[in-house]
Amino acid sequence: MAGPAVRIRLLGGVEVVDGSGTAVDIGAGKCRALLAALAMQPGRAIPDWRLIDLLWGEQPPRTAVRTLQSYIARLRGGLGAGRIVRSGASYRLDVPADAVDVIRFGRRVEAGDVAGALAEWTGDPLAGVPVPGLAATVDGLVEQWLGAVEADLTARVDADAAATVGPLTELSARYPFREGLWALLMTALYRVGRQADALAAYRTARQQLVEHLGVEPGPRLRRLESAILDQDPRIGGEQRSEPVHRLPRRAVRLIGRDGDLDLIGRALDESPVVTLVGPGGIGKTALAVAAAQRTRLEHGAWLVDLTEITTDQDVPQAVAAAVRVEEGPGRSLSESIVLSLSSLRALLVLDNCEHVADGAARLAQAVADGCPQVRVLATAREPLGLSHGHERLVAVTPLPAAGAGADLFAERANALTAAFTTGAAREVIEEICRCLDGLPLAIELAAAQTVSHTPQEIRERLDDQLGLLVGGRRTGADRHRTMRATIQWSYRLLTVAEQDLLQRLSVFAGPVDRAGAAAVAAGSGLDVNDVLHTLVQRSMVTAEPGRFGQQFRLLEPVRQFAAEHLAAGSAAAPAEAAHTRYVRERVNSLHDQLTGTAEAQGVAHLDELWPNLRVAVDRAFARGDYRLAHDLFRPIGTEALRRHRHEIGQWAQRLLEQAPAEDRPRVVAGLIAAGPRYHLRQDPAGFDTLVRQYGDPDDPVARHMRANVHDDYAAQIHSAPQALAELRRLGADDLAAHVEVDLGAALVFQGQYARGDTQLTELADRFRSHGPPTLLNWTLMLLGFSAAFQGRRAVADQLFDQAVDVPLPARTHSPNQSVRAQALFRRGDRRAAYQLLRAHVEELLDADNMHGACVVSISFVTMMPAVARFAEGARVLAFLDTAGLLDNVAWAAMVADARDELATFAPALDQSTIADQRQALVAIGDTLDDLLAEQTSRPDANSIFNLLGGGIDPRRSWEQSLD
């Protein structure tokens, strides 16, 4: 087998993790579907035709073979080239069978290992990833799972009927024709003293069978009904009631932790010891108490708060006091605890273990070894480190700022002052929570300031948050009184080396890899890997999987605390300089990826680097070092032209403000990077002002950029040759490539189709071989528009399909969505067309991309006559006319047929009621929402399919799976 070990999950979705548990990027949609098809038969060669049949069924796209090859290439990029082997006209997934969860599940079922099979089952097969040709396989797996579930629940009904009522109720509703589930539910209800409910369950089962299948219940259910009516003692009598918990009542509602609670519950089912790890203030205690209150163990749960003890030797005493055990003769206190708990089914919560980690670990290990039915739930900053695989770790993560974080802030603020209202302050509150990295304790401390500060005032003073958020009395242990006290408490437990590296890491914003950590520690003598590992264990640094390996970051309050200590010493300037060097080296290396075939990988790397690039650029500008700022963002300057990277435009503006006019290369770079902001916002006058203020209007590059922002195609044709020559003289070949595409577009939109097609075809061949994919997509799209303008519809569709098939990085400017929507509409899949176009409208509004409104508006206008939305179509058409967007003959031809149809049924509008592109997009979005609502309200085949529990209908799911 090639490469390091991987594990493939087909249950509950389609995912891959490497040997360290880090998620492997395998793309989306059809890439995952293809992996599923291969992974169902690992090690077996599957012919191309069979894979195409599995993925697309009876109606594969014309480009199925080529598309399959692109998906294979995408999977190889994530899994490694050696994982997917070409064998003749077939492909083979080269992984061990045991690496695939459905294979392990099937083997355990065959072996009669019910518990093992259910442990493997983590959700519906291929959930969210429709694969038409695997529907029968999925049904077979579900049938196997249901058989295992029934076998398991049969045993559980005998052991603890009350605990099975909930899952049996849910399962019988989900699978109403499985009489075995109804029989178990009736038995469980009867055994907990709910005879009437047991008989009601029988009546519900009979109704389902008679109404939907036309059959009466089988002999088993009929006999069970008779036995319940006769109160047959063989069914079993009433069992015990709910378990008793010895836990404090939560004083406040736990917000945003339902998913975490479910995860903890599953972990406790699988492991004798579960440790919640995370930094101080993350909410481990509240989460542990809530999880304990959910347990249904016969003898309940105990909470042991270890904050009041100071040594490892005190741990057994604290536990003994909680469970009321005394030391017996000839036994240690720990041995007495184990003996007392050995026959119980209970949960022991060890809270705040960090300062007595060794003692807590010894006690937890003893309980795990000697008490088979007791579970231990611990909270700590780092793992307890138990042996024999007894410990399962659950990382407690921050709250999302735009959801639970803001909700927590509002609830705490409301509890403090009746005058507090969220209202218009919601966005400010979300920004506060984002700045605090979603730490519940930090959010609570911030919310406490609403007694004397508005949310806006709190937000404005967050730069000094550690000084602001220290007042007020708090309940609980002393270290929870303030954020500073919390962090200081953790910080003091670190060694000098750990404190040193933590301070140096504070120069990073967002994630950093090991290379970055090593860069800022260069010359310090620190063993970065060892110290970093310890900081992660102590939860002062968080480790998280990145697309290209493990990353590390400091939560913002911790980072600011460490930055204060760094600034107070002598290492601040060297650390900042090292950080800048590291960022500069990274962007220089990314330049080649962004301008070549590995563009998508370069964009992903840049996404990870972006927070630190922002810090380095801002620091350079703040110090007046415009040359350094330019050198930091110039290598990725094409991103301003290709994607939603508005900050590059802002940096360009600052560069122009600081750079002298005689520094021509940097002024030119600034104008090119600033231009897209004005183009997307459709603000050519603003760009003219910028050029006059900072550049030379007669400069060939400035002249071309002005023509581009004005959409003056004739001027672009005239200015492009000189601009190209100048950019190449400056060594800016990456920027010159964009001017070449501009020239091809201008020729097409000026009706010079022969010249335009020649220019664009040559570029497409070059970009296909050497990249970048974004420019290949653009050139193919332009060739498609050229063919459409010339009335060559079949050729246009083929070119559009080729363009759409080019894998693009996220946020790329492209008319892909509009083109896809029109194709879907023509094929009769109107709902999918509306959904796709609506999502694109939202994307353009979010990105403030008003330049894209023209293509969307044209797509919308051409659709409306077919659905009798004449007034809506006429209104947008009038806007296009009024705004001059149809002055171009080519664009006008695109809506000519629609114009005739709209004029027949709707009065012509002399003046548009839509003022600008944004209003046009909003109006289009509203109409699409209405059309989608109409589609949803109709009892069509799709909605009936979903009502019957079918999930995603494979008949209309392909567009949801596109990469």
Short mmCIF file of N, CA and C in Angstrom, two decimals, residues 657-745:
data_model
loop_
_atom_site.label_atom_id
_atom_site.label_comp_id
_atom_site.label_asym_id
_atom_site.label_seq_id
_atom_site.Cartn_x
_atom_site.Cartn_y
_atom_site.Cartn_z
N GLU A 657 -0.83 55.99 -1.33
CA GLU A 657 -0.73 57.15 -0.44
C GLU A 657 0.69 57.35 0.07
N GLN A 658 1.45 56.26 0.21
CA GLN A 658 2.79 56.38 0.80
C GLN A 658 3.90 56.42 -0.25
N ALA A 659 3.71 55.76 -1.38
CA ALA A 659 4.78 55.65 -2.38
C ALA A 659 4.90 56.96 -3.17
N PRO A 660 6.11 57.44 -3.39
CA PRO A 660 6.28 58.65 -4.21
C PRO A 660 5.99 58.33 -5.67
N ALA A 661 5.59 59.34 -6.42
CA ALA A 661 5.19 59.13 -7.82
C ALA A 661 6.33 58.57 -8.65
N GLU A 662 7.58 58.91 -8.29
CA GLU A 662 8.71 58.44 -9.08
C GLU A 662 8.99 56.95 -8.89
N ASP A 663 8.41 56.34 -7.86
CA ASP A 663 8.57 54.89 -7.67
C ASP A 663 7.54 54.18 -8.54
N ARG A 664 7.79 54.24 -9.85
CA ARG A 664 6.78 53.83 -10.81
C ARG A 664 6.35 52.37 -10.69
N PRO A 665 7.26 51.39 -10.53
CA PRO A 665 6.80 50.00 -10.44
C PRO A 665 5.79 49.77 -9.33
N ARG A 666 6.00 50.44 -8.20
CA ARG A 666 5.07 50.23 -7.08
C ARG A 666 3.77 51.01 -7.30
N VAL A 667 3.84 52.14 -7.94
CA VAL A 667 2.61 52.88 -8.24
C VAL A 667 1.76 52.09 -9.23
N VAL A 668 2.41 51.54 -10.25
CA VAL A 668 1.67 50.72 -11.22
C VAL A 668 1.02 49.52 -10.53
N ALA A 669 1.79 48.84 -9.66
CA ALA A 669 1.23 47.70 -8.93
C ALA A 669 0.05 48.12 -8.08
N GLY A 670 0.14 49.30 -7.48
CA GLY A 670 -0.97 49.79 -6.65
C GLY A 670 -2.22 50.06 -7.46
N LEU A 671 -2.06 50.67 -8.64
CA LEU A 671 -3.22 50.97 -9.48
C LEU A 671 -3.89 49.68 -9.97
N ILE A 672 -3.09 48.70 -10.36
CA ILE A 672 -3.68 47.45 -10.84
C ILE A 672 -4.41 46.74 -9.72
N ALA A 673 -3.83 46.73 -8.51
CA ALA A 673 -4.47 46.04 -7.39
C ALA A 673 -5.71 46.79 -6.90
N ALA A 674 -5.72 48.11 -7.07
CA ALA A 674 -6.87 48.90 -6.61
C ALA A 674 -8.03 48.84 -7.60
N GLY A 675 -7.72 48.65 -8.87
CA GLY A 675 -8.73 48.72 -9.91
C GLY A 675 -9.94 47.82 -9.70
N PRO A 676 -9.76 46.53 -9.34
CA PRO A 676 -10.92 45.65 -9.20
C PRO A 676 -11.96 46.13 -8.20
N ARG A 677 -11.54 46.85 -7.15
CA ARG A 677 -12.52 47.35 -6.19
C ARG A 677 -13.52 48.28 -6.88
N TYR A 678 -13.01 49.15 -7.72
CA TYR A 678 -13.87 50.12 -8.40
C TYR A 678 -14.65 49.44 -9.52
N HIS A 679 -14.06 48.45 -10.16
CA HIS A 679 -14.73 47.75 -11.24
C HIS A 679 -15.92 46.96 -10.70
N LEU A 680 -15.71 46.21 -9.63
CA LEU A 680 -16.79 45.40 -9.08
C LEU A 680 -17.91 46.27 -8.52
N ARG A 681 -17.54 47.42 -7.97
CA ARG A 681 -18.56 48.32 -7.41
C ARG A 681 -19.19 49.20 -8.49
N GLN A 682 -18.68 49.08 -9.74
CA GLN A 682 -19.15 49.92 -10.85
C GLN A 682 -19.00 51.40 -10.50
N ASP A 683 -17.76 51.77 -10.11
CA ASP A 683 -17.45 53.14 -9.74
C ASP A 683 -16.27 53.65 -10.56
N PRO A 684 -16.45 53.79 -11.88
CA PRO A 684 -15.33 54.23 -12.72
C PRO A 684 -14.86 55.64 -12.38
N ALA A 685 -15.79 56.51 -11.96
CA ALA A 685 -15.39 57.88 -11.63
C ALA A 685 -14.43 57.88 -10.45
N GLY A 686 -14.68 57.03 -9.49
CA GLY A 686 -13.78 56.93 -8.34
C GLY A 686 -12.38 56.50 -8.74
N PHE A 687 -12.30 55.57 -9.71
CA PHE A 687 -10.98 55.12 -10.14
C PHE A 687 -10.27 56.22 -10.93
N ASP A 688 -11.02 56.97 -11.72
CA ASP A 688 -10.42 58.10 -12.44
C ASP A 688 -9.78 59.07 -11.45
N THR A 689 -10.47 59.36 -10.37
CA THR A 689 -9.93 60.26 -9.34
C THR A 689 -8.66 59.70 -8.74
N LEU A 690 -8.66 58.39 -8.48
CA LEU A 690 -7.47 57.75 -7.90
C LEU A 690 -6.28 57.87 -8.85
N VAL A 691 -6.50 57.64 -10.14
CA VAL A 691 -5.41 57.73 -11.11
C VAL A 691 -4.87 59.15 -11.19
N ARG A 692 -5.78 60.12 -11.23
CA ARG A 692 -5.32 61.52 -11.29
C ARG A 692 -4.54 61.91 -10.05
N GLN A 693 -4.95 61.37 -8.90
CA GLN A 693 -4.32 61.77 -7.64
C GLN A 693 -2.94 61.15 -7.45
N TYR A 694 -2.79 59.89 -7.87
CA TYR A 694 -1.55 59.19 -7.54
C TYR A 694 -0.74 58.73 -8.76
N GLY A 695 -1.33 58.72 -9.94
CA GLY A 695 -0.62 58.19 -11.09
C GLY A 695 -0.58 59.17 -12.24
N ASP A 696 -0.12 58.69 -13.34
CA ASP A 696 -0.06 59.47 -14.58
C ASP A 696 -1.16 58.95 -15.50
N PRO A 697 -2.19 59.74 -15.79
CA PRO A 697 -3.29 59.26 -16.64
C PRO A 697 -2.83 58.78 -18.00
N ASP A 698 -1.66 59.28 -18.47
CA ASP A 698 -1.17 58.88 -19.79
C ASP A 698 -0.27 57.65 -19.72
N ASP A 699 -0.02 57.15 -18.53
CA ASP A 699 0.76 55.92 -18.42
C ASP A 699 0.00 54.80 -19.12
N PRO A 700 0.69 53.97 -19.92
CA PRO A 700 -0.04 52.95 -20.69
C PRO A 700 -0.81 51.96 -19.82
N VAL A 701 -0.25 51.60 -18.66
CA VAL A 701 -0.95 50.67 -17.79
C VAL A 701 -2.15 51.35 -17.15
N ALA A 702 -1.97 52.59 -16.70
CA ALA A 702 -3.09 53.33 -16.11
C ALA A 702 -4.18 53.54 -17.14
N ARG A 703 -3.80 53.84 -18.38
CA ARG A 703 -4.80 54.05 -19.43
C ARG A 703 -5.61 52.78 -19.67
N HIS A 704 -4.92 51.65 -19.70
CA HIS A 704 -5.65 50.39 -19.90
C HIS A 704 -6.55 50.07 -18.71
N MET A 705 -6.07 50.30 -17.49
CA MET A 705 -6.89 50.01 -16.31
C MET A 705 -8.15 50.88 -16.30
N ARG A 706 -8.02 52.14 -16.72
CA ARG A 706 -9.20 53.01 -16.77
C ARG A 706 -10.21 52.47 -17.80
N ALA A 707 -9.72 52.03 -18.94
CA ALA A 707 -10.62 51.47 -19.95
C ALA A 707 -11.31 50.22 -19.43
N ASN A 708 -10.58 49.42 -18.66
CA ASN A 708 -11.14 48.19 -18.11
C ASN A 708 -12.24 48.50 -17.09
N VAL A 709 -11.96 49.43 -16.18
CA VAL A 709 -12.96 49.77 -15.15
C VAL A 709 -14.19 50.40 -15.78
N HIS A 710 -14.02 51.13 -16.88
CA HIS A 710 -15.14 51.76 -17.58
C HIS A 710 -15.87 50.78 -18.51
N ASP A 711 -15.37 49.55 -18.66
CA ASP A 711 -15.91 48.59 -19.63
C ASP A 711 -15.93 49.20 -21.02
N ASP A 712 -14.89 49.97 -21.34
CA ASP A 712 -14.75 50.60 -22.66
C ASP A 712 -13.92 49.64 -23.51
N TYR A 713 -14.64 48.77 -24.25
CA TYR A 713 -13.94 47.71 -24.97
C TYR A 713 -13.08 48.26 -26.11
N ALA A 714 -13.55 49.27 -26.80
CA ALA A 714 -12.75 49.84 -27.89
C ALA A 714 -11.44 50.41 -27.35
N ALA A 715 -11.52 51.11 -26.22
CA ALA A 715 -10.31 51.67 -25.61
C ALA A 715 -9.37 50.57 -25.13
N GLN A 716 -9.92 49.48 -24.64
CA GLN A 716 -9.07 48.37 -24.20
C GLN A 716 -8.30 47.77 -25.37
N ILE A 717 -8.98 47.61 -26.50
CA ILE A 717 -8.29 47.06 -27.68
C ILE A 717 -7.13 47.97 -28.06
N HIS A 718 -7.33 49.27 -27.95
CA HIS A 718 -6.29 50.23 -28.32
C HIS A 718 -5.15 50.25 -27.30
N SER A 719 -5.47 50.15 -25.99
CA SER A 719 -4.45 50.33 -24.94
C SER A 719 -3.70 49.05 -24.58
N ALA A 720 -4.28 47.89 -24.90
CA ALA A 720 -3.70 46.63 -24.44
C ALA A 720 -2.26 46.40 -24.93
N PRO A 721 -1.92 46.61 -26.20
CA PRO A 721 -0.55 46.31 -26.63
C PRO A 721 0.51 47.09 -25.86
N GLN A 722 0.29 48.38 -25.63
CA GLN A 722 1.28 49.16 -24.88
C GLN A 722 1.34 48.73 -23.42
N ALA A 723 0.17 48.43 -22.83
CA ALA A 723 0.15 47.99 -21.44
C ALA A 723 0.89 46.67 -21.29
N LEU A 724 0.69 45.76 -22.24
CA LEU A 724 1.39 44.48 -22.20
C LEU A 724 2.90 44.68 -22.27
N ALA A 725 3.34 45.52 -23.17
CA ALA A 725 4.78 45.75 -23.31
C ALA A 725 5.37 46.33 -22.03
N GLU A 726 4.66 47.26 -21.42
CA GLU A 726 5.18 47.89 -20.21
C GLU A 726 5.23 46.90 -19.05
N LEU A 727 4.19 46.11 -18.87
CA LEU A 727 4.18 45.14 -17.77
C LEU A 727 5.27 44.09 -17.95
N ARG A 728 5.49 43.67 -19.16
CA ARG A 728 6.55 42.69 -19.39
C ARG A 728 7.92 43.31 -19.15
N ARG A 729 8.07 44.59 -19.49
CA ARG A 729 9.33 45.28 -19.20
C ARG A 729 9.58 45.34 -17.70
N LEU A 730 8.50 45.48 -16.91
CA LEU A 730 8.62 45.53 -15.45
C LEU A 730 8.72 44.14 -14.83
N GLY A 731 8.64 43.09 -15.65
CA GLY A 731 8.73 41.73 -15.13
C GLY A 731 7.44 41.24 -14.51
N ALA A 732 6.32 41.88 -14.83
CA ALA A 732 5.03 41.52 -14.23
C ALA A 732 4.24 40.64 -15.20
N ASP A 733 4.78 39.47 -15.51
CA ASP A 733 4.12 38.58 -16.46
C ASP A 733 2.76 38.10 -15.95
N ASP A 734 2.62 37.94 -14.63
CA ASP A 734 1.34 37.48 -14.08
C ASP A 734 0.24 38.50 -14.34
N LEU A 735 0.57 39.79 -14.23
CA LEU A 735 -0.40 40.84 -14.50
C LEU A 735 -0.64 40.99 -16.00
N ALA A 736 0.39 40.76 -16.79
CA ALA A 736 0.24 40.85 -18.24
C ALA A 736 -0.76 39.81 -18.75
N ALA A 737 -0.78 38.63 -18.13
CA ALA A 737 -1.73 37.59 -18.56
C ALA A 737 -3.16 38.08 -18.44
N HIS A 738 -3.45 38.88 -17.44
CA HIS A 738 -4.80 39.41 -17.29
C HIS A 738 -5.12 40.41 -18.39
N VAL A 739 -4.15 41.20 -18.79
CA VAL A 739 -4.38 42.14 -19.88
C VAL A 739 -4.65 41.39 -21.18
N GLU A 740 -3.97 40.25 -21.36
CA GLU A 740 -4.23 39.44 -22.55
C GLU A 740 -5.67 38.94 -22.56
N VAL A 741 -6.18 38.51 -21.42
CA VAL A 741 -7.58 38.07 -21.34
C VAL A 741 -8.51 39.25 -21.57
N ASP A 742 -8.16 40.42 -21.00
CA ASP A 742 -8.97 41.62 -21.24
C ASP A 742 -9.09 41.90 -22.74
N LEU A 743 -7.99 41.77 -23.45
CA LEU A 743 -7.99 42.03 -24.89
C LEU A 743 -8.91 41.07 -25.61
N GLY A 744 -8.85 39.78 -25.26
CA GLY A 744 -9.74 38.81 -25.90
C GLY A 744 -11.19 39.12 -25.64
N ALA A 745 -11.52 39.49 -24.40
CA ALA A 745 -12.90 39.84 -24.07
C ALA A 745 -13.36 41.06 -24.85
#
